[in-house]
Coordinates of C-alpha atoms in Angstrom, one line a residue:
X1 CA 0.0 0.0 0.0
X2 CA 2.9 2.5 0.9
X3 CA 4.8 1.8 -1.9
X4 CA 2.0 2.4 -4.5
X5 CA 1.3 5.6 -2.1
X6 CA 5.3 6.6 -2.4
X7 CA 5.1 5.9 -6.7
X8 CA 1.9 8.1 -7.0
X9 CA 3.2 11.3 -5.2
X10 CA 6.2 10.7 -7.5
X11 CA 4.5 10.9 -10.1
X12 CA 2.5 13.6 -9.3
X13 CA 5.6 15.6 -8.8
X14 CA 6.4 15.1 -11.7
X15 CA 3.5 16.2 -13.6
X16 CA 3.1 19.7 -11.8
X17 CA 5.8 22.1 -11.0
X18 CA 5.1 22.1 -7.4
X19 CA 2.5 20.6 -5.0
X20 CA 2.0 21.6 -1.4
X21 CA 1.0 19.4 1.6
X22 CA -2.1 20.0 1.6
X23 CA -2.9 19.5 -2.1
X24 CA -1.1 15.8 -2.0
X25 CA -2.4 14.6 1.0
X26 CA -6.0 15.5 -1.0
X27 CA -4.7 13.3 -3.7
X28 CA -3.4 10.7 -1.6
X29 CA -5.9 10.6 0.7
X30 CA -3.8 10.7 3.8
X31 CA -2.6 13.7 6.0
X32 CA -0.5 15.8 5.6
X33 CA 1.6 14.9 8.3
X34 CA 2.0 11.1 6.1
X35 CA 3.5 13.5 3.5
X36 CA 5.5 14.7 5.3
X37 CA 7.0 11.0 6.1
X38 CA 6.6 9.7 2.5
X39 CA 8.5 12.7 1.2
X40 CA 11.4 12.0 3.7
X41 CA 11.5 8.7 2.8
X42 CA 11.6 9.1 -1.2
X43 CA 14.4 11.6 0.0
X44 CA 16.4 9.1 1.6
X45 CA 15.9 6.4 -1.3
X46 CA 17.5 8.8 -3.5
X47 CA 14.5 10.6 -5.0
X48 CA 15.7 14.4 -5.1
X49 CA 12.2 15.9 -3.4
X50 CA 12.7 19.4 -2.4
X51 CA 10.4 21.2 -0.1
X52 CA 10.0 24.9 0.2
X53 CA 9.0 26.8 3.2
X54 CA 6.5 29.9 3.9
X55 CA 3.0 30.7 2.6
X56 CA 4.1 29.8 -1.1
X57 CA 5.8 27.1 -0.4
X58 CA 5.1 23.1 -1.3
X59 CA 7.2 19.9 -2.3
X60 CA 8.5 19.4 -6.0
X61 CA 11.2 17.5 -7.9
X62 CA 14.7 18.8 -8.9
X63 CA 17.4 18.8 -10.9
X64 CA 15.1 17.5 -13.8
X65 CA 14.0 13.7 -12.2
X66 CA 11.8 11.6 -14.2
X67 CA 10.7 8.3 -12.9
X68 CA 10.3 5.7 -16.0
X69 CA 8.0 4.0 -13.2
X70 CA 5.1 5.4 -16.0
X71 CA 4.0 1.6 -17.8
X72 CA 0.7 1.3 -18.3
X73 CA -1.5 -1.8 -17.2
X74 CA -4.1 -3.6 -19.4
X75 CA -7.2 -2.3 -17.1
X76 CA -5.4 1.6 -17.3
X77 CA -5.0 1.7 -20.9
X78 CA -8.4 0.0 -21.3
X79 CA -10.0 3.0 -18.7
X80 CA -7.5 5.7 -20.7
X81 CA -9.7 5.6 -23.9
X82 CA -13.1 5.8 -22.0
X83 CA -11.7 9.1 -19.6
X84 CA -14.1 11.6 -21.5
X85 CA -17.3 9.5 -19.8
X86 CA -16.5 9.8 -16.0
X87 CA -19.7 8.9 -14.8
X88 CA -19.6 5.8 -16.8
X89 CA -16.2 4.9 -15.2
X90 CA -17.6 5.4 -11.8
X91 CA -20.4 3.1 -12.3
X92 CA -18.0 0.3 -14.1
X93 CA -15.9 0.2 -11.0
X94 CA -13.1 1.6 -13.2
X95 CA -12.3 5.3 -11.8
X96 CA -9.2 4.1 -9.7
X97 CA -7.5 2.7 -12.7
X98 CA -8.5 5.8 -15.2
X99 CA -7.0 8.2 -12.4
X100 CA -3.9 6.5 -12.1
X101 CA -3.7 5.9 -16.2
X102 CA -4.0 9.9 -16.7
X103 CA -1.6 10.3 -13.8
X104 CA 0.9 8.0 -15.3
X105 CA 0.4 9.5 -19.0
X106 CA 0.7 13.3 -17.4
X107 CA 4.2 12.2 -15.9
X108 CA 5.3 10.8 -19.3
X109 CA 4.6 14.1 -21.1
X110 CA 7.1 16.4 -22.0
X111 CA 6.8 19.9 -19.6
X112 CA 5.5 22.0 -23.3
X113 CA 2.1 19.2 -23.2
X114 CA 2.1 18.7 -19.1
X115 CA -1.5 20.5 -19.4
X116 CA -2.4 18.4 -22.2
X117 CA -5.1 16.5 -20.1
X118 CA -6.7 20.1 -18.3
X119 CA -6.7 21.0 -21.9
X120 CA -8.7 18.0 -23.1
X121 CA -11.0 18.2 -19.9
X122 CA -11.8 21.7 -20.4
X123 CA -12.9 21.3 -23.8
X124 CA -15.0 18.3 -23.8
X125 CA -17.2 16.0 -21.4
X126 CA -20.3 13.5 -21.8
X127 CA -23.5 13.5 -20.0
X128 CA -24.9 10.5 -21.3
X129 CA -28.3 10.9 -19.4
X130 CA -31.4 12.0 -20.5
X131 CA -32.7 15.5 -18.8
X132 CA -35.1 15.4 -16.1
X133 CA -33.9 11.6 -15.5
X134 CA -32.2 10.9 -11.8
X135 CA -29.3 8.1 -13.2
X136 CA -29.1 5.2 -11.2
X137 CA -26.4 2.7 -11.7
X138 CA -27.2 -1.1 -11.7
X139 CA -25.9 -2.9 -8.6
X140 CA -24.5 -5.6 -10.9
X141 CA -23.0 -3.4 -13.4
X142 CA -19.4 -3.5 -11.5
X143 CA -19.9 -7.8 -11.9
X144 CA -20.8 -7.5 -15.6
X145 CA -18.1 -5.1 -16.6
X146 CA -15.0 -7.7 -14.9
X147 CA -16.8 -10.5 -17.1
X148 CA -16.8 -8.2 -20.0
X149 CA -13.1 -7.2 -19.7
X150 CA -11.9 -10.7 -18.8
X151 CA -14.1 -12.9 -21.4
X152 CA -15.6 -14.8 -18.4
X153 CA -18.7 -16.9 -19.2
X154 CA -21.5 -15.9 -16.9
X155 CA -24.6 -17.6 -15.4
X156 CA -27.2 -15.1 -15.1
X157 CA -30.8 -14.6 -13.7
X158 CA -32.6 -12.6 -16.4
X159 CA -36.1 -10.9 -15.6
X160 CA -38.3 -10.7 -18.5
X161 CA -42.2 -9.6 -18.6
X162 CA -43.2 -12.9 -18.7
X163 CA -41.0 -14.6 -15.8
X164 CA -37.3 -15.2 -14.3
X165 CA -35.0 -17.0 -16.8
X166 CA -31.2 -18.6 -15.9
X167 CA -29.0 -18.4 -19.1
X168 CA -25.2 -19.0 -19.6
X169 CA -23.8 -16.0 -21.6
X170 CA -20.9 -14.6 -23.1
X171 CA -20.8 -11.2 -22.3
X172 CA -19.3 -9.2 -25.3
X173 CA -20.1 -5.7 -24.8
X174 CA -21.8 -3.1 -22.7
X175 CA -23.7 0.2 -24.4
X176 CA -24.9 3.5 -22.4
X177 CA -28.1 4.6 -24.2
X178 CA -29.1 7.5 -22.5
X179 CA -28.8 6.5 -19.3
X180 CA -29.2 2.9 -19.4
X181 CA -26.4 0.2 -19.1
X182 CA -27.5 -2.8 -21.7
X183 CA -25.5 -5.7 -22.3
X184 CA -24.7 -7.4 -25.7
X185 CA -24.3 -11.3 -24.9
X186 CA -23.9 -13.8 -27.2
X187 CA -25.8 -17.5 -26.0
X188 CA -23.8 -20.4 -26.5
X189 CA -26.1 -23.0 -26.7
X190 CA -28.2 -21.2 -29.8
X191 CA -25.0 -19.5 -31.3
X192 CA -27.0 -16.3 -31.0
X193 CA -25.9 -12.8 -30.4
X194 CA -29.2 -11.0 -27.6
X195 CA -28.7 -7.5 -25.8
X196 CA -30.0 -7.5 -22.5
X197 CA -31.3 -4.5 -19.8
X198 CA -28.4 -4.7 -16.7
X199 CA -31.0 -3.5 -14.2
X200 CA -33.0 -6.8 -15.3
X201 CA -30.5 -8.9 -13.9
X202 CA -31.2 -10.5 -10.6
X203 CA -28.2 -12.5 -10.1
X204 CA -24.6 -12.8 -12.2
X205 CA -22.5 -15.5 -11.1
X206 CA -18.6 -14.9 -13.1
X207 CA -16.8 -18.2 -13.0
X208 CA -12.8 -18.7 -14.1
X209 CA -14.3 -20.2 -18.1
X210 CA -12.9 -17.9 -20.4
X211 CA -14.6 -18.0 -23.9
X212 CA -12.7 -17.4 -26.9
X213 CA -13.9 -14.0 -28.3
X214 CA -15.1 -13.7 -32.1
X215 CA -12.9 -10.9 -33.4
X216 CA -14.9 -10.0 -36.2
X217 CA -17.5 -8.7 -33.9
X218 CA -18.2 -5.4 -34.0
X219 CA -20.1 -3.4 -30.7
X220 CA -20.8 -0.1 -33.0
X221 CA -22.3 -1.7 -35.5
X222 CA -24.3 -4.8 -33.8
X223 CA -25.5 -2.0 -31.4
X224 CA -26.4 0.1 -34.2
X225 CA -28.6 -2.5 -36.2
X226 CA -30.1 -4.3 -33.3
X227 CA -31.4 -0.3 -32.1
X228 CA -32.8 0.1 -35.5
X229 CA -34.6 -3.1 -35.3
X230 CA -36.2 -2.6 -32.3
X231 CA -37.3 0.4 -33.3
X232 CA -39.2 -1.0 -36.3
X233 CA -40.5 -3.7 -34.3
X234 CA -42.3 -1.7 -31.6
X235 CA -44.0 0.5 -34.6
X236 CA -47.1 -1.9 -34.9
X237 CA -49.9 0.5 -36.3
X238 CA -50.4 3.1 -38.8
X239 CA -52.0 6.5 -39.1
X240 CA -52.1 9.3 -41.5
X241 CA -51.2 12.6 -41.1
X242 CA -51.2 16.2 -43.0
X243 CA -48.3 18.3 -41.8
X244 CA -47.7 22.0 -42.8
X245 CA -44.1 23.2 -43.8
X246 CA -43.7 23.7 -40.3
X247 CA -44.7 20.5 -39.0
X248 CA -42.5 18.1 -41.8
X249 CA -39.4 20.1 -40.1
X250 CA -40.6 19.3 -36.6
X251 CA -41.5 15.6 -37.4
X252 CA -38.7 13.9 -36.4
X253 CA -38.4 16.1 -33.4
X254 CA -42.0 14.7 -32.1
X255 CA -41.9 10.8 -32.8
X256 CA -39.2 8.2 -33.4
X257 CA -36.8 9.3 -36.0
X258 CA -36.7 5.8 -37.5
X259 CA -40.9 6.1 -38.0
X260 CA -40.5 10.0 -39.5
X261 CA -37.4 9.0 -41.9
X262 CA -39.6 6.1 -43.2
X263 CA -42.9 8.3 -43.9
X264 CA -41.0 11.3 -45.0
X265 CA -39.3 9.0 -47.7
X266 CA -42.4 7.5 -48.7
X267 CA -44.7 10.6 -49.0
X268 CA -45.8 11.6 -52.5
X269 CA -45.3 15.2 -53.9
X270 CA -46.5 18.3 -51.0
X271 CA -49.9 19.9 -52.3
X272 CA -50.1 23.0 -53.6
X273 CA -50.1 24.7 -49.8
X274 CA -46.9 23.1 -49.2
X275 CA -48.8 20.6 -47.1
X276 CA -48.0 16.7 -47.0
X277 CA -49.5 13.9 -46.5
X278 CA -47.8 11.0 -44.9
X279 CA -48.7 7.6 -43.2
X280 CA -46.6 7.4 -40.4
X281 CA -45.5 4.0 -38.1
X282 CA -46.5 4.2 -34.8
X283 CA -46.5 1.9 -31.4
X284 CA -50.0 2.7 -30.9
X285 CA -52.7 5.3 -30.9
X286 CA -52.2 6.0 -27.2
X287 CA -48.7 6.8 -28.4
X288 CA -49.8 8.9 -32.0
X289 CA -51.5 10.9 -29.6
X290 CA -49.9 12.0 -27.1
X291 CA -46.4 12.7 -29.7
X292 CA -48.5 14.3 -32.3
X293 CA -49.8 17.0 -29.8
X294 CA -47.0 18.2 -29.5
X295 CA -46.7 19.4 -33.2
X296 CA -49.9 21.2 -32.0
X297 CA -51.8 23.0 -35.5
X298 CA -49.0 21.9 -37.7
X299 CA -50.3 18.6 -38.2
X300 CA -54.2 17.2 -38.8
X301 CA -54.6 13.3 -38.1
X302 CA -56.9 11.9 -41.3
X303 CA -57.4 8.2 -39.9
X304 CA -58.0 6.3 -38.1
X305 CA -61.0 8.2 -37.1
X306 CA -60.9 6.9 -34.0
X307 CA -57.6 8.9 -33.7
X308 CA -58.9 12.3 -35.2
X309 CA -61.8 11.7 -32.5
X310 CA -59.3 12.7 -30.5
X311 CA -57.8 15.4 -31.7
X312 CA -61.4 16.6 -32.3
X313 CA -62.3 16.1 -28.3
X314 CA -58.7 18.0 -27.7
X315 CA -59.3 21.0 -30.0
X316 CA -63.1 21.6 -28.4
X317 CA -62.0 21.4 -25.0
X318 CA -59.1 23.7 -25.9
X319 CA -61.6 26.1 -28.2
X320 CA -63.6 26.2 -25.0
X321 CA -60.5 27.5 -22.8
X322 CA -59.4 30.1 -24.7
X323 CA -62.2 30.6 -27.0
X324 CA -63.9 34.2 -26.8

């Protein structure tokens, strides 16, 4: 534990120009007072730490020292190219190792690109949840992510709508869709690639069976087609609509852009008002409803009738609130 303690504050020296107490025992998590001892004992092993007294005072490195104690491991490099999604890290279990990966690549650097990573910080981050939406990690998503790193085969409990299912998976890859951990699994037994919620899982046992990865697989694009397809699969019904200008342009905006690329592409010619006419996929009515009011006048629902019923009970009750 010291010794990793001692390499870190090294390090850290090296990466700034100068660090007082305070600040490293922050980073170290220990008090100052343990500084105070580590930096006398890097001192006597024949690491040239300097401290300077009064109020501007602090510890750094001289006469030029660099430590070539910078090698990366395989979990730091792994956590280095996910560092712009913190939150994501945090949930994996992996912030320990992306911390010490930036610390290490920060202490490689020559001084000139030593603010390289502030730069990069400064400049870009990720909020992968939606707004208005409190995110809440799965408990299992630390379990899942080891599997996922290390190839394990795991036996999981699975909660569907229907019931509880046990499955042994090969857990390939994990996807953030706004907000949500999922996990793309391929079954043994049927030879079949599945993505599965994280927060369904009741129980993940990770034995020491390894499964011999297909390299051809690729997350991006699996994850891209099997997002497409469930899209089309929950669009079950149909109903036509007559959109202004205004309302083609806010379209895709107002329901699923998969269903609004499809109806767009398929409408005919816009009248001679600029209006068109377009018979749009939809999960239900319920749903039609309740994303086509938001387009508001810019859009008039021709069938089902059962849907313009609707719109007609909407539009009296809202001509009777602000009707003069």
């Amino acid at each position: 534990m010291r010794a990793a303690r001692l390499i870190k504050m090294v390090l850290l020296l090296q990466s700034r120009a100068s660090m007082t107490a305070a600040e490293l025992a922050s980073e170290l998590e220990v008090s100052e007072r343990t500084v105070t001892r580590d930096a006398q004992a890097l001192s006597e092993a024949g690491v040239p730490v300097y401290a300077d007294r009064g109020r501007a005072g602090g510890y750094r490195l001289i006469g030029g020292y660099r430590t070539r104690l910078t090698g990366l491991a395989r979990s730091e490099a792994e956590a280095l190219f996910l560092s712009g999604v913190p939150g994501a890290l945090r949930e994996m279990g992996l912030e320990d190792a992306a911390s010490a990966a930036r610390l290490k690549v920060s202490a490689a650097l020559l001084p000139s690109l030593s603010d390289a990573s502030r730069s990069a910080s400064q400049r870009f981050h990720l909020d992968a949840p939606n707004w208005f939406a409190e995110p809440k990690a799965p408990e299992l998503l630390p379990t899942v992510a080891d599997a996922v790193w290390d190839d394990r085969r795991v036996t999981a409990r699975y909660r569907s709508r229907e019931s509880e299912v046990e499955r042994v998976l090969e857990p390939y890859g994990l996807v953030l869709k706004a907000g949500v951990w999922y996990l793309c699994a391929r079954i043994p037994d049927a030879d079949t690639f599945r993505v599965y919620r994280i927060d369904r899982f009741t129980e993940m046992d990770a034995g020491a069976e390894r499964f011999v990865r297909d390299e051809e697989f690729d997350l991006p694009a699996f994850w891209a087609e099997r997002a497409e397809q469930f899209a089309r699969s929950i669009l079950r019904t149909e109903v036509v609509v007559r959109l202004s200008p205004d309302g083609v342009r806010a379209l895709p905006y107002a329901v699923d852009p998969v269903s609004a690329r499809d109806a767009l592409a398929a409408a005919g010619p816009p009248d001679e008002d600029g209006t068109l006419t377009v018979t749009l996929p939809v999960e239900s009515e319920k749903v039609a409803h309740s994303q086509l009011l938001a387009l508001g006048p810019e859009a008039e629902v021709l069938a089902p009738e059962s849907l313009r019923a609707r719109f007609t009970d909407d539009a009296t009750r809202l001509a009777r609130l602000y009707g003069t």
